[in-house]
Coordinates of C-alpha atoms and ligand atoms in Angstrom, one line a residue:
M235 CA -22.6 -4.4 -1.4
D236 CA -25.4 -2.9 -3.5
K237 CA -25.0 0.8 -2.6
I238 CA -22.6 3.7 -2.7
L239 CA -22.4 6.3 0.0
R240 CA -21.6 9.8 -1.2
V241 CA -20.7 12.5 1.3
D242 CA -20.5 16.0 -0.2
M243 CA -18.1 17.7 2.3
G244 CA -18.5 21.0 0.5
A245 CA -22.3 21.2 0.5
E246 CA -23.9 24.5 1.4
G247 CA -24.8 24.6 5.0
G248 CA -22.4 21.8 5.9
P249 CA -21.7 18.2 4.6
K250 CA -24.6 16.3 3.1
F251 CA -24.7 12.6 2.3
K252 CA -26.8 10.3 0.2
T253 CA -26.9 6.6 -0.4
E254 CA -27.5 5.5 -4.0
P255 CA -27.7 2.1 -5.8
V256 CA -24.3 0.9 -7.1
G257 CA -25.7 1.2 -10.6
E258 CA -23.1 1.2 -13.4
F259 CA -20.4 0.2 -11.0
A260 CA -22.1 -3.0 -10.0
G261 CA -19.8 -6.0 -9.6
L262 CA -16.7 -3.9 -9.2
G263 CA -14.6 -4.0 -6.0
G264 CA -11.3 -2.6 -4.7
R265 CA -9.1 -1.1 -7.3
A266 CA -11.6 -1.7 -10.2
M267 CA -14.1 0.3 -8.2
T268 CA -11.8 3.2 -7.1
S269 CA -10.2 3.6 -10.6
A270 CA -13.6 3.4 -12.4
I271 CA -15.1 6.2 -10.2
I272 CA -12.0 8.4 -10.3
S273 CA -11.7 8.0 -14.1
K274 CA -15.3 8.8 -14.7
E275 CA -15.9 11.5 -12.2
V276 CA -12.7 13.4 -11.4
H277 CA -11.3 16.0 -13.8
P278 CA -7.8 14.8 -14.6
L279 CA -6.4 18.3 -14.5
C280 CA -8.0 19.2 -11.1
H281 CA -5.8 20.1 -8.1
P282 CA -5.5 16.9 -6.0
L283 CA -6.2 18.9 -2.8
G284 CA -9.1 20.8 -4.3
A285 CA -12.9 20.3 -4.2
E286 CA -13.0 18.6 -7.6
N287 CA -10.9 15.6 -6.4
K288 CA -12.7 12.7 -4.8
L289 CA -11.6 10.1 -2.3
V290 CA -13.1 6.7 -3.0
I291 CA -12.9 3.9 -0.4
A292 CA -13.9 0.5 -1.6
P293 CA -13.7 -3.0 -0.1
G294 CA -12.8 -5.8 -2.4
S295 CA -15.3 -7.9 -4.3
L296 CA -14.8 -10.8 -1.9
S297 CA -14.5 -8.7 1.3
G298 CA -17.1 -9.3 3.9
T299 CA -17.4 -13.0 2.9
S300 CA -15.8 -16.0 4.6
A301 CA -13.1 -16.1 1.8
S302 CA -9.7 -16.2 3.4
M303 CA -7.3 -13.3 2.8
S304 CA -10.1 -11.0 1.5
G305 CA -9.7 -8.0 3.9
R306 CA -7.8 -5.4 1.8
I307 CA -9.4 -2.0 1.4
S308 CA -8.7 0.2 -1.6
V309 CA -8.5 4.0 -1.5
G310 CA -8.4 5.9 -4.8
C311 CA -8.1 9.5 -5.8
K312 CA -6.0 11.8 -8.0
S313 CA -2.7 11.6 -6.2
P314 CA -1.2 14.8 -4.8
L315 CA 2.2 13.0 -4.8
T316 CA 2.3 11.8 -8.4
G317 CA -0.4 14.0 -10.1
G318 CA -1.8 10.8 -11.6
I319 CA -4.5 8.3 -10.6
K320 CA -3.9 6.5 -7.4
E321 CA -5.0 3.3 -5.8
S322 CA -3.5 2.4 -2.4
N323 CA -4.7 -0.6 -0.4
A324 CA -4.2 -1.8 3.2
G325 CA -5.2 -4.6 5.5
G326 CA -6.9 -4.1 8.8
Q327 CA -10.6 -4.6 9.6
A328 CA -12.2 -1.8 7.5
A329 CA -12.8 -3.8 4.3
Q330 CA -14.7 -6.6 6.0
V331 CA -16.8 -4.3 8.1
L332 CA -17.7 -1.9 5.3
A333 CA -18.6 -4.8 3.0
R334 CA -20.8 -6.4 5.6
L335 CA -22.6 -3.0 6.0
G336 CA -23.5 -3.4 2.3
Y337 CA -21.4 -0.5 0.9
A338 CA -19.5 -1.1 -2.4
A339 CA -17.9 2.3 -1.9
I340 CA -17.7 5.5 0.1
V341 CA -17.1 8.6 -2.0
L342 CA -15.9 11.8 -0.3
E343 CA -16.6 14.8 -2.5
G344 CA -16.2 18.5 -2.3
K345 CA -14.3 20.5 0.3
P346 CA -15.7 22.4 3.3
E347 CA -15.1 26.1 4.0
G348 CA -13.5 26.9 7.3
D349 CA -11.3 24.7 9.5
D350 CA -13.8 22.4 11.3
L351 CA -12.8 18.8 11.4
Y352 CA -15.3 16.0 10.8
K353 CA -15.9 12.4 11.6
I354 CA -18.2 10.0 9.8
F355 CA -19.9 7.2 11.6
I356 CA -21.5 4.4 9.6
S357 CA -23.6 1.6 11.1
K358 CA -26.6 -0.5 10.2
D359 CA -28.7 2.3 11.4
G360 CA -27.3 4.8 8.9
V361 CA -24.7 7.5 8.6
E362 CA -23.7 10.5 10.8
V363 CA -21.4 13.2 9.8
S364 CA -20.4 15.4 12.7
V365 CA -18.0 18.2 13.6
D366 CA -15.4 17.1 16.2
N367 CA -12.7 19.6 16.7
S368 CA -11.5 17.8 19.8
L369 CA -9.7 15.5 17.4
K370 CA -7.5 18.2 15.9
N371 CA -3.8 17.7 15.9
L372 CA -4.1 14.2 17.3
P373 CA -1.6 11.6 15.9
N374 CA -3.2 8.2 15.1
Y375 CA -2.5 6.3 18.3
P376 CA -4.0 8.9 20.7
L377 CA -6.8 9.5 18.2
I378 CA -7.8 5.9 18.2
E379 CA -7.6 5.7 22.0
K380 CA -9.9 8.7 22.3
L381 CA -12.4 7.3 19.7
K382 CA -12.4 3.8 21.1
G383 CA -14.1 5.0 24.3
Q384 CA -17.0 6.4 22.2
Y385 CA -17.8 3.5 19.9
N386 CA -18.8 -0.2 20.0
D387 CA -16.0 -2.7 20.4
R388 CA -16.6 -4.1 16.9
A389 CA -15.9 -0.8 15.2
A390 CA -13.1 -0.4 12.7
Y391 CA -11.4 2.9 12.1
M392 CA -9.9 4.7 9.1
T393 CA -8.1 7.8 10.2
I394 CA -5.5 10.4 9.3
G395 CA -2.8 11.6 11.7
T396 CA -1.2 15.0 11.8
A397 CA 0.4 14.6 8.4
G398 CA -2.9 14.2 6.8
E399 CA -4.3 17.3 8.5
M400 CA -1.2 19.2 7.2
K401 CA -1.9 17.7 3.7
L402 CA 1.6 16.5 3.4
L403 CA 2.2 14.6 0.1
A404 CA 3.3 11.4 1.7
A405 CA 0.4 11.3 4.2
S406 CA -1.4 8.0 4.7
I407 CA -4.7 6.7 5.8
A408 CA -4.5 4.4 8.8
C409 CA -6.7 1.4 9.2
T410 CA -7.0 -0.4 12.5
D411 CA -6.0 -4.0 12.9
P412 CA -7.9 -6.6 14.9
E413 CA -6.4 -5.2 18.1
K414 CA -7.6 -1.7 17.1
R415 CA -4.2 -0.3 16.6
P416 CA -3.7 2.1 13.6
T417 CA -1.0 -0.1 12.1
R418 CA -2.2 -0.8 8.5
H419 CA -1.8 2.1 6.1
C420 CA -3.0 3.0 2.7
G421 CA 0.5 4.5 2.5
R422 CA 1.3 5.4 -1.0
G423 CA 0.5 8.5 -3.0
G424 CA -0.7 10.9 -0.3
T425 CA -4.3 9.6 0.1
G426 CA -4.2 11.0 3.6
A427 CA -3.6 14.5 2.3
V428 CA -6.8 14.2 0.2
M429 CA -8.8 13.0 3.2
G430 CA -7.2 15.9 5.2
A431 CA -8.2 18.4 2.4
K432 CA -11.8 17.2 2.8
R433 CA -11.4 17.8 6.6
V434 CA -12.4 14.2 7.5
K435 CA -10.3 13.0 10.4
A436 CA -11.9 9.7 11.0
I437 CA -14.4 7.2 9.5
I438 CA -15.8 4.8 12.0
L439 CA -17.4 1.6 10.7
D440 CA -19.6 -0.6 13.0
D441 CA -21.1 -3.7 11.5
T442 CA -23.0 -4.8 14.7
G443 CA -26.1 -6.7 13.6
M444 CA -24.8 -7.4 10.1
K445 CA -24.0 -10.8 8.7
M446 CA -21.3 -12.2 6.4
R447 CA -22.1 -11.8 2.7
E448 CA -23.6 -15.0 1.5
P449 CA -22.3 -16.7 -1.7
K450 CA -24.8 -17.8 -4.4
D451 CA -23.5 -21.4 -4.1
P452 CA -22.3 -21.9 -0.5
E453 CA -21.2 -25.5 -0.9
K454 CA -19.0 -24.7 -3.9
F455 CA -17.7 -21.6 -2.2
R456 CA -16.6 -23.5 0.9
N457 CA -15.0 -26.2 -1.1
A458 CA -13.1 -23.7 -3.2
N459 CA -12.0 -21.7 -0.1
R460 CA -10.6 -24.9 1.4
R461 CA -8.6 -25.8 -1.7
F462 CA -7.4 -22.2 -1.8
V463 CA -6.2 -22.3 1.8
E464 CA -4.5 -25.6 1.2
G465 CA -2.6 -24.0 -1.7
L466 CA -1.5 -21.1 0.4
R467 CA -0.3 -23.5 3.2
K468 CA 1.7 -25.7 0.9
H469 CA 3.6 -23.0 -1.0
P470 CA 7.1 -22.4 0.6
I471 CA 6.7 -18.5 0.6
T472 CA 3.1 -18.2 1.9
G473 CA 3.2 -21.4 4.0
E474 CA 6.7 -21.1 5.6
G475 CA 8.8 -18.0 4.9
L476 CA 6.2 -15.3 5.4
P477 CA 4.5 -16.8 8.5
A478 CA 7.8 -17.5 10.2
Y479 CA 9.8 -14.3 9.5
G480 CA 7.3 -11.8 7.9
T481 CA 8.1 -9.9 4.8
N482 CA 11.5 -9.0 6.3
V483 CA 12.6 -12.5 5.3
L484 CA 13.6 -10.7 2.1
T485 CA 16.5 -8.7 3.6
N486 CA 19.0 -11.5 3.5
V487 CA 17.7 -12.7 0.1
L488 CA 17.9 -9.3 -1.6
N489 CA 21.2 -8.4 0.0
E490 CA 22.7 -11.7 -1.2
A491 CA 21.3 -10.9 -4.7
G492 CA 23.2 -7.6 -4.6
A493 CA 19.9 -5.8 -5.1
Y494 CA 19.4 -4.2 -1.7
P495 CA 19.6 -0.4 -2.2
T496 CA 22.0 0.9 0.4
H497 CA 23.0 4.5 1.3
N498 CA 20.4 6.0 -1.0
F499 CA 20.9 3.6 -3.9
R500 CA 24.7 3.8 -4.0
T501 CA 25.4 0.1 -3.6
G502 CA 23.4 -3.1 -3.7
R503 CA 24.8 -4.7 -0.5
F504 CA 24.5 -3.5 3.1
E505 CA 27.4 -4.9 5.1
N506 CA 25.2 -5.0 8.3
A507 CA 22.1 -6.4 6.7
A508 CA 22.2 -9.5 8.8
N509 CA 21.5 -7.4 11.9
I510 CA 18.2 -6.3 10.6
S511 CA 17.1 -9.5 8.8
G512 CA 13.7 -11.1 9.3
E513 CA 15.3 -14.0 11.0
V514 CA 16.9 -11.8 13.7
Q515 CA 13.8 -9.7 14.0
A516 CA 11.5 -12.7 14.6
E517 CA 13.9 -14.2 17.1
L518 CA 14.1 -10.9 19.0
E519 CA 10.3 -10.5 19.0
V520 CA 9.7 -13.9 20.4
K521 CA 12.5 -13.6 23.0
R522 CA 11.1 -10.3 24.2
G523 CA 7.5 -11.6 24.4
G524 CA 6.2 -10.0 21.2
I525 CA 4.6 -11.9 18.4
A526 CA 6.3 -13.0 15.2
T527 CA 3.2 -14.5 13.4
H528 CA 0.0 -12.4 13.3
G529 CA -2.7 -11.5 10.8
C530 CA -3.4 -7.9 10.0
H531 CA -7.1 -8.7 9.6
R532 CA -9.3 -11.6 10.6
G533 CA -9.4 -14.3 8.0
C534 CA -5.7 -14.0 7.0
V535 CA -4.1 -17.5 7.0
I536 CA -0.6 -16.4 5.9
Q537 CA -0.1 -14.1 8.9
C538 CA 3.1 -12.3 7.8
S539 CA 2.6 -9.6 10.4
G540 CA 3.8 -9.5 14.1
V541 CA 4.1 -7.3 17.1
Y542 CA 7.4 -5.6 18.0
V543 CA 8.1 -5.0 21.7
D544 CA 11.0 -3.3 23.5
K545 CA 13.4 -5.1 25.8
D546 CA 10.9 -4.8 28.7
G547 CA 8.2 -6.4 26.6
K548 CA 6.3 -3.2 26.1
Y549 CA 4.5 -2.6 22.7
V550 CA 6.5 -0.5 20.3
T551 CA 4.8 -1.0 16.9
K552 CA 3.6 -3.7 14.6
Q553 CA 6.4 -5.9 13.2
P554 CA 8.0 -3.4 10.7
E555 CA 7.7 -4.8 7.2
Y556 CA 10.6 -5.5 4.8
E557 CA 10.0 -2.2 2.9
T558 CA 10.1 -0.2 6.1
V559 CA 13.1 -2.0 7.6
W560 CA 14.9 -1.3 4.3
A561 CA 13.7 2.3 3.9
H562 CA 14.7 3.3 7.4
G563 CA 17.4 0.7 7.7
G564 CA 19.8 -0.2 4.9
N565 CA 18.8 2.7 2.7
C566 CA 19.9 5.0 5.5
G567 CA 22.8 2.8 6.7
I568 CA 21.0 2.1 10.0
D569 CA 21.3 -1.5 11.4
D570 CA 19.5 -1.2 14.7
L571 CA 16.0 -2.8 14.8
D572 CA 15.0 -0.8 17.8
V573 CA 15.7 2.4 16.0
I574 CA 13.8 1.2 12.9
A575 CA 10.8 0.1 15.1
R576 CA 10.7 3.5 16.6
L577 CA 10.7 5.1 13.2
D578 CA 7.9 2.8 12.1
F579 CA 5.8 3.8 15.1
L580 CA 6.4 7.5 14.4
D581 CA 5.4 7.1 10.7
D582 CA 2.2 5.3 11.7
N583 CA 1.5 7.7 14.5
F584 CA 1.9 10.9 12.3
G585 CA 0.4 9.0 9.3
V586 CA 3.0 9.0 6.6
D587 CA 4.2 6.4 4.1
T588 CA 7.2 4.5 5.6
M589 CA 8.7 4.1 2.1
D590 CA 8.6 7.7 0.9
T591 CA 9.6 8.9 4.4
G592 CA 12.5 6.5 4.6
A593 CA 13.6 7.5 1.1
A594 CA 13.3 11.2 2.1
V595 CA 15.5 10.7 5.1
G596 CA 18.0 8.9 2.8
V597 CA 18.0 11.9 0.4
A598 CA 18.4 14.2 3.4
M599 CA 21.5 12.1 4.4
E600 CA 22.8 12.4 0.9
A601 CA 22.4 16.2 1.2
G602 CA 24.5 16.1 4.4
L603 CA 21.8 17.0 6.9
I604 CA 22.9 14.0 9.0
P605 CA 25.3 11.2 8.2
F606 CA 24.3 7.8 6.9
G607 CA 24.0 5.5 9.8
D608 CA 22.8 8.1 12.3
G609 CA 19.8 6.5 13.9
A610 CA 19.2 9.1 16.5
G611 CA 19.4 11.8 13.8
A612 CA 16.9 9.9 11.7
I613 CA 14.4 9.8 14.6
R614 CA 14.9 13.5 15.1
L615 CA 14.2 14.2 11.4
V616 CA 11.0 12.1 11.4
E617 CA 9.8 13.8 14.7
E618 CA 10.0 17.1 12.8
I619 CA 7.2 15.8 10.6
G620 CA 5.0 15.4 13.6
K621 CA 5.8 18.9 14.8
G622 CA 5.0 20.4 11.5
T623 CA 8.2 22.4 11.2
P624 CA 9.2 23.6 7.8
L625 CA 11.8 20.8 7.7
G626 CA 9.3 18.3 8.8
R627 CA 6.8 19.4 6.1
I628 CA 9.5 19.0 3.5
L629 CA 10.4 15.5 4.6
G630 CA 6.7 14.6 4.9
C631 CA 6.2 15.5 1.3
G632 CA 8.5 12.6 0.4
A633 CA 11.8 12.0 -1.4
E634 CA 11.2 14.1 -4.5
V635 CA 10.4 17.3 -2.7
T636 CA 13.2 16.7 -0.3
G637 CA 15.6 16.2 -3.2
K638 CA 14.5 19.4 -4.9
V639 CA 14.7 21.5 -1.7
F640 CA 18.2 20.3 -0.8
G641 CA 19.6 20.1 -4.4
V642 CA 20.2 16.4 -4.5
E643 CA 20.5 14.6 -7.9
R644 CA 20.2 11.0 -6.7
V645 CA 16.5 10.9 -5.9
P646 CA 15.0 7.4 -6.5
V647 CA 11.5 8.3 -7.6
V648 CA 9.3 7.8 -10.7
K649 CA 6.3 10.1 -11.2
G650 CA 7.2 11.6 -7.8
Q651 CA 6.8 8.4 -5.8
A652 CA 9.8 6.7 -4.1
M653 CA 11.0 3.3 -5.1
A654 CA 10.9 0.3 -2.8
A655 CA 13.6 -2.0 -1.6
Y656 CA 14.8 -3.4 -4.9
D657 CA 17.4 -1.7 -7.0
P658 CA 16.1 -1.6 -10.6
R659 CA 19.7 -2.1 -12.0
S660 CA 20.1 -5.5 -10.3
V661 CA 16.4 -6.5 -10.6
M662 CA 15.6 -5.1 -14.1
G663 CA 12.1 -6.5 -14.0
I664 CA 11.1 -4.3 -11.1
G665 CA 12.7 -1.4 -12.9
V666 CA 10.2 -1.9 -15.8
T667 CA 7.4 -1.9 -13.3
Y668 CA 8.7 1.2 -11.4
A669 CA 9.0 3.0 -14.7
T670 CA 5.7 2.2 -16.4
T671 CA 3.1 1.5 -13.7
T672 CA 0.2 4.0 -13.6
Q673 CA 0.9 4.5 -9.8
G674 CA 4.4 6.0 -9.7
A675 CA 7.3 3.8 -8.6
D676 CA 5.4 0.9 -6.9
H677 CA 6.8 -2.6 -6.5
T678 CA 3.4 -4.1 -5.7
A679 CA 2.0 -3.0 -9.1
G680 CA 3.9 -5.8 -10.9
Y681 CA 6.2 -7.7 -8.5
S682 CA 8.8 -8.9 -10.9
V683 CA 11.1 -9.7 -8.0
G684 CA 9.2 -13.0 -7.9
P685 CA 10.5 -14.4 -11.2
N686 CA 13.8 -12.3 -11.1
V687 CA 15.0 -13.2 -7.6
L688 CA 12.6 -15.6 -5.8
K689 CA 12.0 -17.8 -8.8
S690 CA 8.3 -17.7 -8.2
G691 CA 6.0 -17.1 -11.2
G692 CA 8.8 -17.7 -13.7
D693 CA 12.6 -17.6 -13.9
L694 CA 14.3 -14.6 -15.5
D695 CA 17.9 -13.4 -15.1
P696 CA 17.5 -10.2 -13.0
L697 CA 20.7 -8.7 -14.6
K698 CA 19.5 -9.0 -18.1
P699 CA 16.8 -7.0 -19.9
E700 CA 15.4 -10.0 -22.0
G701 CA 11.9 -10.9 -21.1
Q702 CA 11.4 -8.2 -18.5
V703 CA 8.8 -6.2 -20.4
E704 CA 6.6 -9.1 -21.0
M705 CA 6.9 -10.3 -17.4
S706 CA 6.1 -6.9 -15.9
R707 CA 3.1 -6.5 -18.3
N708 CA 1.6 -9.8 -17.3
L709 CA 2.2 -9.2 -13.6
Q710 CA 0.7 -5.6 -13.8
I711 CA -2.4 -7.1 -15.4
A712 CA -2.7 -9.9 -12.9
T713 CA -2.1 -7.5 -10.0
A714 CA -4.8 -5.0 -11.1
A715 CA -7.3 -7.9 -11.0
V716 CA -6.2 -9.3 -7.6
D717 CA -6.3 -5.7 -6.2
S718 CA -10.0 -5.7 -7.1
T719 CA -10.9 -8.8 -5.1
G720 CA -9.8 -7.5 -1.7
M721 CA -7.3 -10.4 -1.6
C722 CA -3.8 -9.8 -0.1
L723 CA -1.3 -9.7 -3.0
F724 CA 0.8 -12.3 -1.3
I725 CA -1.6 -14.9 -2.7
A726 CA 0.1 -14.2 -6.0
F727 CA 3.0 -16.6 -5.2
P728 CA 0.9 -19.7 -5.0
L729 CA -1.5 -18.5 -7.7
L730 CA 1.3 -18.2 -10.2
D731 CA 3.1 -21.4 -9.2
Q732 CA 0.2 -23.7 -8.5
P733 CA -2.5 -23.9 -11.2
E734 CA -4.8 -25.7 -8.9
T735 CA -4.7 -22.8 -6.4
F736 CA -5.5 -20.3 -9.2
Q737 CA -8.4 -22.5 -10.2
A738 CA -9.6 -22.6 -6.6
L739 CA -9.7 -18.7 -6.5
L740 CA -11.6 -18.7 -9.8
D741 CA -14.0 -21.2 -8.4
M742 CA -14.5 -19.2 -5.2
I743 CA -15.3 -16.0 -7.1
G744 CA -17.5 -17.9 -9.5
A745 CA -19.4 -19.6 -6.6
F746 CA -19.9 -16.3 -4.9
H747 CA -21.5 -14.7 -7.9
G748 CA -23.1 -17.9 -9.3
I749 CA -21.1 -17.7 -12.5
T750 CA -18.3 -19.6 -14.2
L751 CA -15.1 -17.6 -14.2
T752 CA -12.0 -18.3 -16.4
G753 CA -8.4 -17.0 -16.4
D754 CA -9.3 -15.0 -19.5
D755 CA -11.9 -13.1 -17.5
V756 CA -9.3 -12.2 -14.9
T757 CA -6.9 -11.0 -17.6
A758 CA -9.7 -8.9 -19.2
L759 CA -10.5 -7.3 -15.9
G760 CA -6.9 -6.4 -15.2
K761 CA -6.4 -5.0 -18.7
S762 CA -9.6 -2.9 -18.4
I763 CA -8.4 -1.4 -15.1
L764 CA -4.9 -0.5 -16.5
K765 CA -6.5 1.0 -19.6
M766 CA -8.7 3.3 -17.5
E767 CA -5.8 4.3 -15.3
R768 CA -3.5 5.0 -18.3
E769 CA -6.2 7.1 -20.0
F770 CA -6.7 9.1 -16.9
N771 CA -3.0 9.8 -16.6
T772 CA -2.8 10.7 -20.3
R773 CA -5.5 13.2 -19.8
A774 CA -3.7 14.5 -16.7
G775 CA -0.7 15.3 -18.9
F776 CA 1.5 12.2 -18.7
T777 CA 3.4 11.0 -21.7
K778 CA 5.8 8.1 -22.5
H779 CA 8.6 10.3 -21.2
H780 CA 7.2 10.0 -17.7
D781 CA 7.6 6.2 -18.0
R782 CA 11.3 6.4 -17.3
L783 CA 13.7 5.8 -14.4
P784 CA 15.9 8.7 -13.2
R785 CA 18.9 9.0 -15.4
F786 CA 21.4 8.0 -12.8
F787 CA 20.1 4.4 -13.0
L788 CA 21.3 4.4 -16.6
K789 CA 24.6 6.0 -15.9
E790 CA 25.9 4.7 -12.6
P791 CA 26.7 1.0 -12.4
I792 CA 25.8 -0.5 -9.0
P793 CA 28.1 -2.7 -7.1
P794 CA 28.5 -5.6 -6.6
H795 CA 27.3 -6.5 -10.1
N796 CA 28.4 -3.2 -11.6
V797 CA 25.4 -3.0 -13.9
T798 CA 23.2 -0.2 -15.1
F799 CA 19.5 -0.4 -16.0
Q800 CA 19.5 -1.8 -19.6
V801 CA 15.9 -2.0 -20.7
T802 CA 15.6 0.5 -23.6
D803 CA 13.0 3.3 -23.8
E804 CA 11.6 1.6 -26.9
D805 CA 10.9 -1.6 -24.9
L806 CA 9.5 0.3 -22.0
D807 CA 7.0 1.9 -24.4
K808 CA 5.8 -1.6 -25.3
V809 CA 4.5 -2.6 -21.8
F810 CA 1.0 -1.6 -22.5
N811 CA 0.8 -2.9 -26.1
W812 CA -1.3 -5.9 -25.9
Ligands
SF4_2179 S1 -0.3 -11.9 4.6 FE1 0.3 -10.2 5.8 S2 -0.3 -8.3 4.7 FE2 -1.4 -10.1 3.8 S3 -3.3 -10.1 4.9 FE3 -2.0 -11.4 6.1 S4 -0.9 -10.2 7.6 FE4 -1.9 -8.8 6.1

């Protein structure tokens, strides 16, 4: 990974590309790379859909090696949804393939005149940027079917669906999984809209003829990877819960904790949650001939994913994740897994974030467009997004826009981005993360649900404000560092609970680069990323007043615990004091 590919989509006479040495960005991967380039090269006051914005695609620093779990790809830009810096990462095959091709990043710059649509093909033989207007208006599934016939079997694809072409604010970038299905999405923050603004419909990556990246010390690397995998397998969350039931194992847990946002964040318990739990979902998948344990990329040993089929055993979608099951399920009062699976497929096909879309549907229900619990109505609403109707475009711009258009006060967003499946009143630690992260409400930016509810990585009372700021701060720092390695964030559970597994990861990174790495180095990396991101957001106009939850979380107690969010503004302002 010693080079960066820059494609100027707005060059005179048509797109031009050049490959340059990685230079000052050497050694960076994933989020560290995307945020460094965006901070340095993008004007913070630019229009996110304009020529001045850039879309940076970067594999993690361990991607393309034999390190387990290292296949996350990061995409960064100024977000059209939040107006701040954005890093959104996904699984799928793209990171491993791009890293083996030797690219530390692809940077899409500029913006073409006219309405031609482009595809970019990258292989060991070089780069081709070509017009392909036959791809216009294709949703992700038919798009991949069409492209698959034209490229090598090894190719990985990063694409936008119709939502990206329409530049909708919740548009995602799809990454194909090992079965070449467009199921893994850089979902958050409207990265797909930025790719659409640059008129790039598909990036095709083919690593035929390329080899794995070799560590400096192969023996130490292999040994560390073995210890790392042992650590993943012995931890109850990554070794048992996630492989057996997927992320949706959390439905019953969060519902029991009274922290499961229901009916657009009105209550913390959904009476029909058991119908859509991970346990029921896995049983149904296996009974119907689907798959309950599956990796979203080769090299994943946790395998939290799966394949959801209908009652005749026909493919519907990948196993919907907990956040999706919640956003389209309990959040909207829907308790039918087949309806939720259909909505998940529609989101992936049109290319929109399942969380912001589910939250938008919840807000639309609050506005009275359809009643809570109306599954068929929810499907009709999401289909409007694919059709590009005015209503569909509103919903495809996420919960905040939907709330503004329909005059709804209860809109669960921070910095324009929808919250996830944890109510910040009954999990106060996640409220601190939602409020303060550079990314807009994003549970993954500092997953305080671990110490608050799962009792992993610490033990804090979720209903009390004490200790939450410090916990969120530490988790945000650690997450920024993990997001730079290409490692799936689920490794954080054993890393935080088992010192020997954390040491194994340090040893693995160290053996790869031929250095000795310490925990302090990881902390320093995480802090440096957050500092860059905070500074970008400040220059984009964000102040401490943007690090706040919507006021209804401070005014409306949530049943069953009847609590409000109690972390003070003064304490929220201390998150980045280190
Ligand atoms: S644990 Fe799940 S999300 Fe993470 S890499 Fe594996 S399948 Fe993908």
